[in-house]
Tab-separated table of C-alpha atoms and ligand atoms in Angstrom:
chain	number	residue	atom	x	y	z
A	423	MET	CA	0.000	0.000	0.000
A	424	ILE	CA	1.407	3.371	-1.048
A	425	HIS	CA	0.175	6.603	0.541
A	426	THR	CA	0.895	9.864	-1.260
A	427	LEU	CA	1.522	12.449	1.453
A	428	ASP	CA	0.918	16.093	0.563
A	429	LEU	CA	3.514	18.218	2.339
A	430	GLY	CA	1.790	21.530	1.603
A	431	PHE	CA	5.112	23.134	0.674
A	432	ILE	CA	5.007	26.940	1.329
A	433	GLY	CA	1.308	26.538	1.999
A	434	ILE	CA	0.552	25.252	-1.494
A	435	PRO	CA	-1.136	21.857	-1.728
A	436	GLY	CA	-0.193	19.368	-4.431
A	437	SER	CA	3.331	20.659	-5.060
A	438	VAL	CA	5.697	18.448	-3.024
A	439	ALA	CA	4.966	14.852	-2.002
A	440	ALA	CA	6.509	12.113	0.088
A	441	PHE	CA	5.354	8.493	-0.162
A	442	LEU	CA	4.690	6.152	2.734
A	443	VAL	CA	4.896	2.458	1.833
A	444	GLU	CA	3.296	-0.099	4.150
A	445	LEU	CA	5.252	-3.323	3.873
A	446	PRO	CA	3.939	-6.885	4.263
A	447	ASP	CA	5.727	-7.478	7.579
A	448	GLY	CA	4.359	-4.268	9.127
A	449	GLN	CA	7.474	-2.159	8.578
A	450	LEU	CA	7.268	1.242	6.929
A	451	ALA	CA	9.376	2.800	4.218
A	452	LEU	CA	9.293	6.453	3.277
A	453	VAL	CA	10.290	7.566	-0.208
A	454	GLU	CA	11.387	11.249	-0.157
A	455	THR	CA	11.190	13.399	2.956
A	456	GLY	CA	10.363	16.856	1.667
A	457	PRO	CA	12.313	19.812	3.052
A	458	HIS	CA	12.707	20.279	6.788
A	459	SER	CA	10.320	23.247	6.602
A	460	THR	CA	7.446	20.778	6.049
A	461	PHE	CA	8.532	18.256	8.684
A	462	GLU	CA	5.570	18.988	10.968
A	463	ARG	CA	3.278	18.531	7.996
A	464	LEU	CA	4.962	15.207	7.208
A	465	ASN	CA	4.419	14.148	10.796
A	466	THR	CA	0.690	14.979	10.587
A	467	ALA	CA	0.293	13.290	7.194
A	468	VAL	CA	1.933	10.072	8.439
A	469	ALA	CA	-0.289	10.141	11.541
A	470	ALA	CA	-3.367	10.464	9.300
A	471	THR	CA	-2.498	7.077	7.766
A	472	GLY	CA	-2.606	5.523	11.246
A	473	HIS	CA	1.162	5.285	11.662
A	474	ALA	CA	3.811	7.154	13.625
A	475	LEU	CA	6.698	8.981	11.995
A	476	THR	CA	9.013	7.539	14.654
A	477	ASP	CA	8.213	4.012	13.389
A	478	ILE	CA	9.729	4.696	9.951
A	479	GLN	CA	12.956	2.702	9.742
A	480	HIS	CA	13.767	3.023	6.036
A	481	VAL	CA	13.963	6.265	4.089
A	482	LEU	CA	14.726	6.099	0.378
A	483	ILE	CA	15.602	9.322	-1.340
A	484	THR	CA	15.834	9.994	-5.051
A	485	HIS	CA	18.373	12.830	-4.841
A	486	ILE	CA	19.701	15.295	-2.323
A	487	HIS	CA	17.895	18.438	-3.518
A	488	LEU	CA	16.309	20.118	-0.504
A	489	ASP	CA	12.694	19.505	-1.520
A	490	HIS	CA	13.426	15.751	-1.696
A	491	ALA	CA	15.889	15.033	1.091
A	492	GLY	CA	15.993	18.125	3.303
A	493	ALA	CA	14.353	16.379	6.265
A	494	ALA	CA	16.264	13.070	6.012
A	495	TRP	CA	18.440	14.042	8.977
A	496	ALA	CA	15.372	14.469	11.216
A	497	LEU	CA	14.174	10.941	10.349
A	498	ALA	CA	17.704	9.644	10.941
A	499	GLN	CA	17.504	11.156	14.430
A	500	HIS	CA	14.584	8.787	15.053
A	501	GLY	CA	16.817	5.888	14.003
A	502	ALA	CA	15.878	5.487	10.325
A	503	LYS	CA	18.373	4.286	7.731
A	504	ILE	CA	18.724	6.624	4.745
A	505	TYR	CA	19.236	5.043	1.299
A	506	VAL	CA	20.917	7.394	-1.139
A	507	HIS	CA	23.073	7.553	-4.307
A	508	PRO	CA	26.763	7.128	-3.342
A	509	ALA	CA	27.523	10.605	-4.738
A	510	GLY	CA	24.850	12.143	-2.503
A	511	LEU	CA	26.265	10.621	0.660
A	512	LYS	CA	28.813	13.313	1.468
A	513	HIS	CA	26.150	16.027	1.289
A	514	LEU	CA	24.171	14.250	3.992
A	515	THR	CA	27.135	13.641	6.323
A	516	SER	CA	28.273	17.260	5.829
A	517	PRO	CA	25.406	19.385	4.499
A	518	GLU	CA	27.293	22.690	4.891
A	519	ARG	CA	28.185	23.050	1.203
A	520	LEU	CA	24.678	22.187	0.054
A	521	MET	CA	23.185	24.706	2.485
A	522	ALA	CA	25.735	27.372	1.564
A	523	SER	CA	24.906	27.098	-2.138
A	524	ALA	CA	21.167	27.227	-1.347
A	525	GLN	CA	21.846	30.275	0.833
A	526	ARG	CA	23.491	32.036	-2.121
A	527	ILE	CA	20.316	31.559	-4.162
A	528	TYR	CA	17.615	32.041	-1.527
A	529	GLY	CA	19.280	34.441	0.935
A	530	ASN	CA	17.118	35.153	3.964
A	531	ASP	CA	14.219	33.104	2.605
A	532	MET	CA	15.978	29.859	3.643
A	533	ASP	CA	13.914	29.159	6.765
A	534	ARG	CA	10.540	29.618	5.098
A	535	LEU	CA	11.496	27.493	2.088
A	536	TRP	CA	13.809	24.812	3.396
A	537	GLY	CA	14.432	24.979	7.134
A	538	GLN	CA	17.607	23.436	8.468
A	539	MET	CA	19.858	20.534	7.627
A	540	HIS	CA	22.059	18.733	10.133
A	541	PRO	CA	24.673	16.035	9.513
A	542	ILE	CA	23.643	12.370	9.416
A	543	ALA	CA	25.993	9.811	10.972
A	544	GLU	CA	27.689	7.773	8.250
A	545	GLY	CA	26.559	4.503	9.860
A	546	GLN	CA	22.931	5.400	9.134
A	547	LEU	CA	23.500	6.021	5.428
A	548	VAL	CA	23.158	3.213	2.909
A	549	PRO	CA	24.754	3.869	-0.511
A	550	ALA	CA	22.513	2.582	-3.315
A	551	LEU	CA	24.424	1.233	-6.313
A	552	HIS	CA	22.928	1.040	-9.801
A	553	GLU	CA	20.531	-1.944	-10.039
A	554	GLN	CA	21.136	-2.841	-6.417
A	555	ILE	CA	18.156	-4.538	-4.803
A	556	PHE	CA	17.247	-3.992	-1.168
A	557	ARG	CA	14.847	-6.427	0.486
A	558	ILE	CA	12.932	-4.413	3.013
A	559	GLY	CA	9.972	-5.676	5.021
A	560	GLY	CA	9.110	-8.424	2.535
A	561	ARG	CA	9.365	-6.332	-0.640
A	562	ALA	CA	12.162	-5.518	-3.064
A	563	PHE	CA	13.264	-1.967	-3.733
A	564	ALA	CA	15.602	-1.649	-6.713
A	565	ALA	CA	17.796	1.414	-7.237
A	566	PHE	CA	18.348	2.763	-10.756
A	567	HIS	CA	20.870	5.510	-11.300
A	568	THR	CA	19.072	7.991	-13.514
A	569	PRO	CA	21.148	11.140	-14.098
A	570	GLY	CA	20.024	14.093	-16.201
A	571	HIS	CA	18.137	16.243	-13.710
A	572	ALA	CA	20.831	15.609	-11.099
A	573	SER	CA	23.999	13.540	-11.451
A	574	HIS	CA	23.237	11.750	-8.169
A	575	HIS	CA	19.666	10.750	-9.002
A	576	VAL	CA	18.087	7.386	-8.173
A	577	ALA	CA	14.710	6.106	-9.365
A	578	TRP	CA	13.341	3.508	-6.952
A	579	MET	CA	11.306	0.568	-8.230
A	580	LEU	CA	9.071	-1.251	-5.765
A	581	GLY	CA	8.642	-4.852	-6.911
A	582	GLU	CA	7.701	-4.678	-10.578
A	583	ASP	CA	4.811	-2.374	-9.930
A	584	ALA	CA	5.697	1.163	-8.870
A	585	LEU	CA	8.471	3.548	-9.818
A	586	PHE	CA	9.320	6.502	-7.600
A	587	THR	CA	10.902	8.846	-10.073
A	588	GLY	CA	11.896	11.904	-8.011
A	589	ASP	CA	12.444	14.527	-10.715
A	590	VAL	CA	13.784	12.395	-13.584
A	591	ALA	CA	10.277	11.692	-14.929
A	592	GLY	CA	9.451	15.368	-14.635
A	593	VAL	CA	6.778	17.396	-12.884
A	594	ARG	CA	3.102	16.980	-13.616
A	595	ILE	CA	0.423	18.402	-11.391
A	596	GLY	CA	-3.301	17.729	-11.609
A	597	SER	CA	-4.498	18.003	-15.185
A	598	GLY	CA	-1.461	20.053	-16.214
A	599	PRO	CA	1.277	19.225	-18.723
A	600	VAL	CA	4.614	17.504	-18.033
A	601	GLN	CA	7.583	19.766	-17.294
A	602	PRO	CA	11.252	18.820	-17.038
A	603	PRO	CA	12.670	20.591	-13.963
A	604	CYS	CA	16.071	21.985	-15.040
A	605	PRO	CA	17.754	23.694	-12.075
A	606	PRO	CA	21.525	24.192	-11.875
A	607	PRO	CA	24.113	22.798	-11.458
A	608	ASP	CA	24.161	19.466	-13.296
A	609	ILE	CA	21.457	19.296	-15.967
A	610	ASP	CA	22.640	16.953	-18.717
A	611	LEU	CA	20.256	16.450	-21.633
A	612	ARG	CA	22.020	13.408	-23.089
A	613	GLU	CA	22.106	11.634	-19.729
A	614	TRP	CA	18.474	12.597	-19.150
A	615	ARG	CA	17.380	11.076	-22.468
A	616	ARG	CA	19.255	7.893	-21.576
A	617	SER	CA	17.512	7.804	-18.198
A	618	ILE	CA	14.099	8.221	-19.859
A	619	LYS	CA	14.924	5.221	-22.071
A	620	LEU	CA	15.805	3.209	-18.999
A	621	LEU	CA	12.516	4.133	-17.288
A	622	ARG	CA	10.628	2.995	-20.408
A	623	LYS	CA	12.282	-0.434	-20.254
A	624	LEU	CA	11.561	-1.100	-16.596
A	625	PRO	CA	8.537	-3.326	-15.992
A	626	ALA	CA	6.809	-0.979	-13.533
A	627	GLU	CA	4.032	1.024	-15.192
A	628	ARG	CA	2.873	3.227	-12.304
A	629	LEU	CA	4.988	6.349	-11.835
A	630	PHE	CA	4.995	8.272	-8.575
A	631	LEU	CA	6.233	11.817	-9.118
A	632	THR	CA	7.437	13.864	-6.180
A	633	HIS	CA	5.733	16.791	-7.954
A	634	PHE	CA	3.033	15.415	-7.798
A	635	GLY	CA	1.559	11.968	-7.330
A	636	GLU	CA	0.688	8.949	-9.420
A	637	VAL	CA	0.727	8.837	-13.225
A	638	ALA	CA	-0.808	5.782	-14.875
A	639	ASP	CA	0.131	6.125	-18.552
A	640	LYS	CA	3.911	5.779	-18.421
A	641	GLY	CA	4.608	5.681	-22.165
A	642	LYS	CA	2.565	8.782	-22.981
A	643	HIS	CA	3.938	10.625	-19.976
A	644	LEU	CA	7.560	9.929	-20.946
A	645	ASP	CA	6.859	10.903	-24.588
A	646	GLU	CA	5.560	14.264	-23.372
A	647	LEU	CA	8.526	14.696	-21.049
A	648	ALA	CA	11.063	13.990	-23.811
A	649	ALA	CA	9.286	16.439	-26.135
A	650	MET	CA	9.160	19.189	-23.502
A	651	LEU	CA	12.834	18.695	-22.691
A	652	ILE	CA	13.653	19.471	-26.318
A	653	ASP	CA	11.181	22.346	-26.403
A	654	TRP	CA	12.550	24.096	-23.291
A	655	SER	CA	16.224	23.483	-24.003
A	656	GLU	CA	15.831	24.742	-27.599
A	657	TRP	CA	14.017	27.843	-26.362
A	658	VAL	CA	16.976	28.691	-24.122
A	659	ALA	CA	19.566	27.790	-26.785
A	660	LEU	CA	17.911	30.125	-29.314
A	661	GLU	CA	17.803	33.006	-26.847
A	662	MET	CA	21.471	32.467	-26.053
A	663	ARG	CA	22.339	32.497	-29.758
A	664	ASP	CA	20.483	35.809	-30.003
A	665	GLY	CA	22.758	37.182	-27.294
A	666	GLN	CA	19.992	37.674	-24.724
A	667	ILE	CA	21.084	38.472	-21.189
A	668	ILE	CA	19.896	36.080	-18.518
A	669	GLU	CA	17.550	38.567	-16.797
A	670	ASP	CA	15.624	39.086	-20.047
A	671	MET	CA	15.589	35.364	-20.735
A	672	VAL	CA	14.056	34.732	-17.314
A	673	ILE	CA	11.225	37.190	-17.990
A	674	GLY	CA	10.654	35.716	-21.453
A	675	PHE	CA	10.740	32.146	-20.218
A	676	GLN	CA	8.284	32.862	-17.393
A	677	ARG	CA	5.852	34.225	-19.994
A	678	TYR	CA	6.489	31.263	-22.288
A	679	VAL	CA	5.825	28.691	-19.563
A	680	GLU	CA	2.745	30.503	-18.308
A	681	ALA	CA	1.355	30.510	-21.847
A	682	GLN	CA	2.052	26.772	-22.150
A	683	LEU	CA	0.268	26.097	-18.875
A	684	ARG	CA	-2.715	28.290	-19.759
A	685	ALA	CA	-2.970	26.636	-23.182
A	686	ALA	CA	-3.228	23.310	-21.344
A	687	GLY	CA	-6.146	24.726	-19.342
A	688	ALA	CA	-4.344	25.749	-16.126
A	689	GLY	CA	-5.941	28.381	-13.891
A	690	THR	CA	-4.335	30.556	-11.193
A	691	ALA	CA	-4.221	27.811	-8.546
A	692	LEU	CA	-2.486	25.315	-10.831
A	693	LEU	CA	-0.015	27.997	-11.985
A	694	ALA	CA	0.934	28.565	-8.331
A	695	GLN	CA	1.401	24.827	-7.800
A	696	TYR	CA	3.737	24.549	-10.788
A	697	ASP	CA	5.639	27.619	-9.652
A	698	ALA	CA	6.153	26.112	-6.173
A	699	ALA	CA	7.324	22.784	-7.618
A	700	ASN	CA	9.423	24.114	-10.493
A	701	PRO	CA	10.062	27.881	-10.517
A	702	ALA	CA	10.525	28.991	-14.122
A	703	TYR	CA	13.670	31.089	-13.538
A	704	MET	CA	15.549	28.043	-12.189
A	705	ASN	CA	15.149	26.324	-15.536
A	706	VAL	CA	16.779	29.212	-17.365
A	707	THR	CA	19.878	29.246	-15.151
A	708	GLY	CA	20.102	25.443	-15.268
A	709	LEU	CA	19.819	25.222	-19.043
A	710	VAL	CA	22.165	28.174	-19.718
A	711	ARG	CA	24.743	26.416	-17.580
A	712	TYR	CA	24.236	23.175	-19.503
A	713	TRP	CA	24.651	24.833	-22.913
A	714	ASN	CA	27.752	26.726	-21.775
A	715	LYS	CA	29.297	23.465	-20.562
A	716	GLU	CA	28.410	21.846	-23.877
A	717	GLN	CA	30.123	24.621	-25.782
A	718	GLU	CA	33.285	24.245	-23.693
A	719	ARG	CA	33.194	20.512	-24.246
A	720	GLN	CA	33.165	21.029	-28.006
A	721	MET	CA	36.102	23.438	-28.020
A	722	PRO	CA	39.148	22.099	-29.826
A	723	GLY	CA	41.663	20.627	-27.442
A	724	HIS	CA	39.081	19.804	-24.825
A	725	SER	CA	39.148	16.309	-23.461
A	726	ASP	CA	36.811	14.550	-21.069
A	727	VAL	CA	39.561	12.208	-19.966
B	1569	ZN	ZN1	15.565	17.984	-7.925
């Protein structure tokens, strides 16, 4: 049994989720934690399912962005093990760098958006290798490394039924369209396309998106995601070729995305949900960074080795 928990991020419902999985032997697993700013809300949402947050012993996270893993340390304080991509591990044992880079972006809005992050003892962290299977409470959770949105991204497959896709299968809220969240620093379009291919091949058909909830039609959803990834990245590439400065691109992109959402029938409430889950300006800085890296990579004399 999978419960989708609405964390009511910055007071907006249906923007950030965590998933509580009831296991056959009575144990509980949590996929994603939300940021620490919504920890009280997580506590209430778990209680509403008839369970206690303190009984959660296994926490699987898709990647260490703050809206996905920001409260992992607080669950670790209750004794939970935290399963994470090996490259994400160091950010959980020493979150200072992660918090400092968030601070540079969000300034004095940190507490409202994200709350705090404290170190997790290494002994409580479980590195999840690609295709590694963890038997937890009578079910199998398989880790799939799925870079593109973040280099340290894991999609978690429960049995052969459900896939918790974090951000690699995009954002889709209510009746709205699919968006590829493209924040800095490590968007990689080629890796992302490869990851989408991998998701297609996996037997699980039900996707659980952190932003937000279950999607039944996997093939159609991933087609739309792949198309939108091209659409957004081309939009940014064209603006860059025109010599646009980033501030103007941000304004233009916000208008472009709003028009896309409205064309798909979104009203004010849905626009706010999308903006909470995937702020438009983030995608501009993330994609500009990607294209600049690409250009450097193609310079003569450059070598990846
Ligand atoms: Zn993310």
